[in-house]
Amino acid sequence: MHAIYEIVSGPMVWLAAIIFILGSLYRLIFMGRLAAKKDPMVFSYLSVYYSLRSIFHWIIPFASVNMRKHPIMTVVAFAFHICLFAVPIFLCAHIILINEAWQVKWWYLPNPIADVMTLIVIGACIFFLGRRLLLREVRYLTTFSDFLILAGVAAPFVTGFWSYHQYPGHETAAILHIISGEIILVMIPFTRLSHMLFFPFLRGYAGSEFGAVRNAVDW
Amino acid sequence: MVVYSEKETGVETKHLLMLPAIGLVILALSVIAAYSQGDIPFVKDSAFENPRRPPVAFYHDEHNEKAGLLECNGCHHVYENGKKLESSASVGMECSQCHLASENNSAIDLIRVYHLQCRGCHLKKNAGPILCGQCHQKNDN
């Protein structure tokens, strides 16, 4: 247990972080170059104002027509993304570990709230799975890798919940929790999860095209 | 409901009356047994006012015998100007007396030194618990 713990909580964390950062930079630079090649005009009409206007509109729940058309999806998607980021960043146990390593600390969530937020993430993953299986238009676009990605996203939350509540086998769950967190970090740049990286650019592109060129709104 | 007479059941009423008495004796014995297990010693520090995790059970003498710890100041250390005083020990003091002395420090910094002391040594020695739930065990387990 000690040897496995030391590997997964030491060198593997660094490896995952490096792959995540370098992989993300690689994807962003490569995508920028591809855009310059395929649509060189993009950069000339890219506007900071219209980009931010679009980004701002799309991070407000129900601010776009499409979100109003799918209210359940909107609520679940927003709750999911907020919890997905807030729980790992503001979890007391994580901050304790970071403080142990680097003596830095920040505000943290009360454990019962983090617990509920974890369940929201797991519940939302089940919702997304059901959506992929049951809605025809979503199933049409679904490939096997989408299920793997969903499982990958849910895994750190399931194992974290399991470990925190000390259900049988919680030691193994804790190790799997660390490994699954590293896997998801590595997956971000190279799977559909890269929407995390491309989201501001995609909105910037659409926002600028609609605002600066067509004199319209993109929501 | 069918009522059986004493003759039919072979159980005498006065024997039936003994049942609650036996029950009471068993209850009394189990209460005594529960209390006589002895208090489980926990790591305590008065600075932890609202603990977020269950306290850590720690059997001082058994632990030190197993770990081969002979010097008190191996754990109960005293530092002066960043240097450990080999001839001094802080037995009887709470960790928070020194480790929470700085105004910038909060409970999370006290947790830090506890973890570094226990878990740090366990990792170094390749022995003892290292994961959250291995020390902070829930009582109902």
Coordinates of C-alpha atoms in Angstrom, one line a residue:
Chain A
M1 CA 0.0 0.0 0.0
H2 CA 2.8 2.4 0.9
A3 CA 4.7 1.9 -2.4
I4 CA 1.5 2.3 -4.5
Y5 CA 0.4 5.3 -2.6
E6 CA 3.8 7.0 -3.0
I7 CA 3.9 6.4 -6.7
V8 CA 0.3 7.5 -7.4
S9 CA 0.5 10.5 -5.0
G10 CA 4.0 11.6 -6.1
P11 CA 5.5 11.1 -9.6
M12 CA 2.1 10.2 -11.2
V13 CA 0.6 13.5 -10.1
W14 CA 3.5 15.4 -11.7
L15 CA 3.3 13.3 -14.9
A16 CA -0.5 13.9 -15.2
A17 CA -0.1 17.7 -14.6
I18 CA 2.7 18.0 -17.2
I19 CA 0.8 16.0 -19.8
F20 CA -2.3 18.1 -19.1
I21 CA -0.5 21.5 -19.4
L22 CA 1.7 20.6 -22.4
G23 CA -1.1 18.7 -24.1
S24 CA -3.4 21.6 -23.6
L25 CA -0.9 24.1 -25.0
Y26 CA -0.2 21.7 -28.0
R27 CA -3.9 21.5 -28.7
L28 CA -4.5 25.2 -28.5
I29 CA -1.5 26.1 -30.7
F30 CA -2.3 23.4 -33.2
M31 CA -5.9 24.6 -33.4
G32 CA -4.9 28.2 -33.8
R33 CA -2.6 27.2 -36.7
L34 CA -5.3 25.2 -38.3
A35 CA -7.7 28.1 -38.0
A36 CA -5.2 30.4 -39.6
K37 CA -4.8 27.9 -42.5
K38 CA -8.4 27.2 -43.1
D39 CA -10.0 30.5 -42.4
P40 CA -7.3 33.2 -42.3
M41 CA -9.9 36.0 -42.1
V42 CA -10.8 34.8 -38.5
F43 CA -8.1 36.8 -36.9
S44 CA -8.9 40.0 -38.7
Y45 CA -12.5 40.2 -37.4
L46 CA -11.9 38.6 -34.0
S47 CA -13.1 41.2 -31.5
V48 CA -12.5 41.2 -27.8
Y49 CA -15.8 42.9 -27.1
Y50 CA -17.9 40.6 -29.1
S51 CA -16.0 37.6 -27.8
L52 CA -16.5 38.5 -24.2
R53 CA -20.2 39.4 -24.9
S54 CA -20.7 35.9 -26.3
I55 CA -18.8 34.1 -23.5
F56 CA -20.7 36.1 -20.8
H57 CA -24.1 35.3 -22.4
W58 CA -23.3 31.6 -22.6
I59 CA -22.2 31.2 -19.0
I60 CA -25.5 32.7 -17.7
P61 CA -28.2 30.0 -17.3
F62 CA -31.2 30.5 -19.6
A63 CA -29.5 33.5 -21.4
S64 CA -29.7 31.7 -24.8
V65 CA -32.7 30.5 -26.8
N66 CA -31.3 27.0 -26.9
M67 CA -31.0 26.9 -23.1
R68 CA -34.6 28.0 -22.7
K69 CA -35.7 25.3 -25.1
H70 CA -34.1 22.6 -23.0
P71 CA -34.7 23.7 -19.4
I72 CA -33.9 20.4 -17.7
M73 CA -30.6 20.0 -19.6
T74 CA -29.7 23.6 -18.8
V75 CA -30.2 23.1 -15.0
V76 CA -28.4 19.8 -15.0
A77 CA -25.5 21.0 -17.1
F78 CA -24.9 24.2 -15.0
A79 CA -25.2 22.3 -11.7
F80 CA -22.9 19.6 -13.1
H81 CA -20.2 22.0 -14.3
I82 CA -20.3 24.2 -11.1
C83 CA -19.9 21.2 -8.9
L84 CA -17.4 19.5 -11.1
F85 CA -15.0 22.4 -10.6
A86 CA -15.9 23.6 -7.1
V87 CA -15.7 20.3 -5.3
P88 CA -12.1 19.3 -6.2
I89 CA -10.8 22.9 -5.9
F90 CA -12.5 23.8 -2.6
L91 CA -12.6 20.4 -0.9
C92 CA -11.2 20.6 2.6
A93 CA -9.3 17.3 2.3
H94 CA -7.6 18.4 -0.9
I95 CA -6.6 21.8 0.6
I96 CA -5.1 19.9 3.6
L97 CA -2.9 17.9 1.2
I98 CA -1.9 21.0 -0.8
N99 CA -1.1 22.8 2.5
E100 CA 1.0 19.9 3.6
A101 CA 3.0 20.0 0.4
W102 CA 3.4 23.7 -0.3
Q103 CA 2.0 25.6 2.8
V104 CA -0.6 27.4 0.7
K105 CA -4.3 27.4 1.7
W106 CA -7.6 28.9 0.6
W107 CA -11.2 28.9 1.5
Y108 CA -12.9 25.5 1.6
L109 CA -16.5 24.0 1.4
P110 CA -18.1 22.5 4.5
N111 CA -17.9 18.7 4.1
P112 CA -21.7 18.0 4.0
I113 CA -22.1 20.6 1.1
A114 CA -19.2 19.0 -0.8
D115 CA -20.9 15.7 -0.2
V116 CA -24.2 16.8 -1.8
M117 CA -22.3 18.5 -4.7
T118 CA -20.5 15.2 -5.3
L119 CA -23.8 13.5 -5.5
I120 CA -25.0 16.1 -8.0
V121 CA -22.0 15.4 -10.2
I122 CA -22.7 11.6 -10.1
G123 CA -26.4 12.2 -10.6
A124 CA -25.7 14.4 -13.6
C125 CA -23.4 11.8 -15.1
I126 CA -26.3 9.3 -14.9
F127 CA -28.6 11.8 -16.5
F128 CA -26.1 12.4 -19.3
L129 CA -25.8 8.6 -19.8
G130 CA -29.6 8.2 -19.9
R131 CA -29.7 11.1 -22.4
R132 CA -27.1 9.4 -24.7
L133 CA -29.0 6.1 -24.5
L134 CA -32.6 7.4 -24.8
L135 CA -32.7 10.5 -26.9
R136 CA -32.5 9.6 -30.6
E137 CA -30.7 12.8 -31.7
V138 CA -28.1 12.4 -29.1
R139 CA -27.7 8.7 -29.6
Y140 CA -27.0 9.4 -33.3
L141 CA -24.0 11.5 -32.3
T142 CA -22.7 9.1 -29.6
T143 CA -19.7 6.9 -30.0
F144 CA -18.3 4.4 -27.6
S145 CA -15.6 6.8 -26.4
D146 CA -18.4 9.1 -25.1
F147 CA -19.4 6.4 -22.6
L148 CA -15.7 6.0 -21.5
I149 CA -15.4 9.8 -21.0
L150 CA -18.6 9.8 -18.9
A151 CA -17.2 7.0 -16.8
G152 CA -13.9 8.8 -16.5
V153 CA -15.6 11.9 -15.3
A154 CA -17.7 10.1 -12.8
A155 CA -14.9 7.9 -11.4
P156 CA -13.1 10.4 -9.2
F157 CA -16.4 11.5 -7.7
V158 CA -17.7 7.9 -7.1
T159 CA -14.3 6.8 -5.5
G160 CA -14.0 10.0 -3.5
F161 CA -17.5 9.6 -2.1
W162 CA -16.8 5.9 -1.3
S163 CA -13.5 6.8 0.3
Y164 CA -14.9 9.7 2.4
H165 CA -17.8 7.6 3.7
Q166 CA -15.4 4.7 4.5
Y167 CA -17.6 2.1 2.8
P168 CA -15.9 -1.4 2.7
G169 CA -12.7 -1.3 0.6
H170 CA -12.3 2.5 1.2
E171 CA -8.5 2.1 1.1
T172 CA -8.6 0.8 -2.4
A173 CA -11.2 3.5 -3.3
A174 CA -8.8 6.2 -2.1
I175 CA -6.0 4.9 -4.3
L176 CA -8.4 4.5 -7.3
H177 CA -9.6 8.1 -6.5
I178 CA -6.1 9.5 -7.0
I179 CA -5.5 7.4 -10.2
S180 CA -8.9 8.3 -11.7
G181 CA -8.2 12.0 -11.0
E182 CA -4.9 11.7 -12.9
I183 CA -6.5 9.9 -15.8
I184 CA -9.2 12.6 -16.2
L185 CA -6.5 15.3 -16.2
V186 CA -4.6 13.5 -19.0
M187 CA -7.9 12.9 -20.9
I188 CA -8.8 16.6 -21.0
P189 CA -6.6 17.8 -23.9
F190 CA -7.0 14.6 -26.1
T191 CA -10.8 13.9 -25.9
R192 CA -14.1 15.7 -26.2
L193 CA -13.3 17.1 -22.8
S194 CA -11.1 19.6 -24.6
H195 CA -14.2 21.7 -24.9
M196 CA -12.9 23.0 -21.6
L197 CA -10.0 24.5 -23.5
F198 CA -11.8 25.5 -26.7
F199 CA -15.0 26.9 -25.2
P200 CA -13.7 30.6 -24.9
F201 CA -12.3 30.5 -28.5
L202 CA -15.4 28.9 -29.9
R203 CA -17.6 31.5 -28.3
G204 CA -15.1 34.2 -29.3
Y205 CA -15.3 33.0 -32.9
A206 CA -19.0 32.8 -33.1
G207 CA -19.5 36.0 -31.0
S208 CA -17.2 38.0 -33.3
E209 CA -18.7 36.6 -36.5
F210 CA -22.2 37.4 -35.4
G211 CA -21.4 40.7 -33.7
A212 CA -18.7 42.2 -35.9
V213 CA -19.7 40.8 -39.3
R214 CA -23.4 40.0 -39.3
N215 CA -24.5 42.6 -36.8
A216 CA -26.5 40.0 -34.9
V217 CA -26.4 38.2 -31.6
D218 CA -25.3 34.5 -31.2
W219 CA -27.6 33.4 -28.4
Chain B
M1 CA -56.4 -16.2 20.1
V2 CA -56.0 -19.5 21.7
V3 CA -55.1 -19.5 25.4
Y4 CA -53.3 -22.4 26.7
S5 CA -53.4 -23.5 30.3
E6 CA -50.3 -24.1 32.4
K7 CA -51.0 -27.8 32.2
E8 CA -51.1 -27.7 28.4
T9 CA -47.9 -25.8 27.9
G10 CA -46.0 -27.2 30.7
V11 CA -44.7 -23.7 31.6
E12 CA -45.4 -22.4 35.0
T13 CA -46.4 -18.8 35.4
K14 CA -43.7 -18.2 38.1
H15 CA -41.1 -19.3 35.6
L16 CA -42.4 -16.9 33.0
L17 CA -42.0 -14.1 35.6
M18 CA -38.3 -14.9 35.6
L19 CA -37.9 -13.8 32.0
P20 CA -37.8 -10.1 32.6
A21 CA -35.5 -10.6 35.5
I22 CA -33.0 -12.6 33.3
G23 CA -33.4 -9.8 30.7
L24 CA -32.5 -7.2 33.2
V25 CA -29.4 -9.1 34.3
I26 CA -28.2 -9.5 30.7
L27 CA -28.8 -5.8 30.1
A28 CA -26.8 -4.8 33.3
L29 CA -24.0 -7.1 32.3
S30 CA -23.8 -5.7 28.8
V31 CA -23.7 -2.1 30.1
I32 CA -20.9 -3.0 32.5
A33 CA -19.0 -4.8 29.6
A34 CA -19.4 -1.8 27.3
Y35 CA -17.9 0.5 29.9
S36 CA -15.2 -1.8 31.1
Q37 CA -13.6 -1.9 27.6
G38 CA -11.7 1.1 28.7
D39 CA -11.7 4.5 27.0
I40 CA -10.1 4.4 23.6
P41 CA -7.4 7.0 23.8
F42 CA -7.7 9.6 21.0
V43 CA -5.3 12.2 19.8
K44 CA -6.6 15.4 21.4
D45 CA -5.9 19.0 21.0
S46 CA -8.1 21.7 22.6
A47 CA -7.5 23.9 19.5
F48 CA -9.7 21.6 17.4
E49 CA -13.1 22.9 18.3
N50 CA -15.3 21.6 15.5
P51 CA -13.5 18.5 14.1
R52 CA -14.6 17.6 10.6
R53 CA -13.3 14.1 10.8
P54 CA -13.6 11.4 13.5
P55 CA -10.7 11.6 16.0
V56 CA -7.7 9.4 15.6
A57 CA -7.3 6.5 18.1
F58 CA -3.8 6.3 19.4
Y59 CA -2.4 3.8 21.9
H60 CA 0.8 5.6 23.0
D61 CA 2.7 2.8 24.6
E62 CA 1.8 0.1 22.2
H63 CA 2.6 2.3 19.3
N64 CA 6.0 3.3 20.6
E65 CA 6.9 -0.3 21.4
K66 CA 6.0 -1.4 17.9
A67 CA 7.7 1.6 16.3
G68 CA 10.8 1.2 18.5
L69 CA 10.5 4.8 19.7
L70 CA 12.6 5.3 22.9
E71 CA 13.2 9.0 23.0
C72 CA 10.3 11.2 24.1
N73 CA 11.4 14.1 22.0
G74 CA 11.3 12.0 18.8
C75 CA 7.7 13.2 18.7
H76 CA 7.5 15.7 21.6
H77 CA 10.1 17.9 20.1
V78 CA 11.2 21.4 21.1
Y79 CA 12.6 23.8 18.5
E80 CA 14.4 27.1 19.2
N81 CA 15.3 29.4 16.3
G82 CA 14.6 26.6 13.8
K83 CA 16.9 24.1 15.6
K84 CA 15.7 21.1 17.5
L85 CA 16.9 21.0 21.1
E86 CA 18.1 17.5 21.6
S87 CA 18.1 17.7 25.4
S88 CA 14.5 19.1 25.7
A89 CA 11.1 17.5 25.3
S90 CA 7.6 19.0 25.2
V91 CA 5.8 16.2 27.0
G92 CA 2.5 17.4 28.4
M93 CA 2.2 20.3 26.1
E94 CA -0.4 20.5 23.3
C95 CA 1.0 20.8 19.8
S96 CA -1.2 23.9 19.3
Q97 CA 0.8 25.7 22.0
C98 CA 3.6 26.2 19.6
H99 CA 2.2 25.3 16.2
L100 CA -0.8 27.7 16.5
A101 CA 1.3 30.5 18.1
S102 CA 1.6 32.5 14.9
E103 CA -1.3 34.7 14.1
N104 CA -1.3 33.6 10.4
N105 CA -1.8 30.0 11.4
S106 CA -5.3 28.4 11.6
A107 CA -6.6 24.9 12.3
I108 CA -5.6 23.8 8.9
D109 CA -1.9 24.5 9.7
L110 CA -2.2 22.6 12.9
I111 CA -3.7 19.7 10.9
R112 CA -0.7 20.0 8.7
V113 CA 1.8 19.4 11.5
Y114 CA -0.1 16.5 12.9
H115 CA -0.3 14.9 9.5
L116 CA 3.4 15.5 8.8
Q117 CA 4.3 14.1 12.2
C118 CA 2.2 10.9 11.9
R119 CA 1.8 10.2 8.2
G120 CA 5.2 11.7 7.4
C121 CA 6.9 9.1 9.6
H122 CA 4.7 6.3 8.4
L123 CA 5.6 7.0 4.8
K124 CA 9.3 7.2 5.7
K125 CA 9.2 4.0 7.7
N126 CA 6.9 2.2 5.2
A127 CA 4.7 1.2 8.1
G128 CA 1.4 2.4 9.7
P129 CA -1.7 4.0 8.2
I130 CA -1.3 6.7 5.5
L131 CA -4.8 7.2 4.0
C132 CA -7.5 9.5 5.4
G133 CA -9.9 6.8 6.5
Q134 CA -7.2 4.6 8.0
C135 CA -6.7 7.0 10.9
H136 CA -9.9 9.0 11.0
Q137 CA -12.1 6.0 11.3
K138 CA -15.8 6.4 11.6
N139 CA -17.2 5.0 14.8
D140 CA -19.9 2.9 13.2
N141 CA -17.3 0.8 11.4

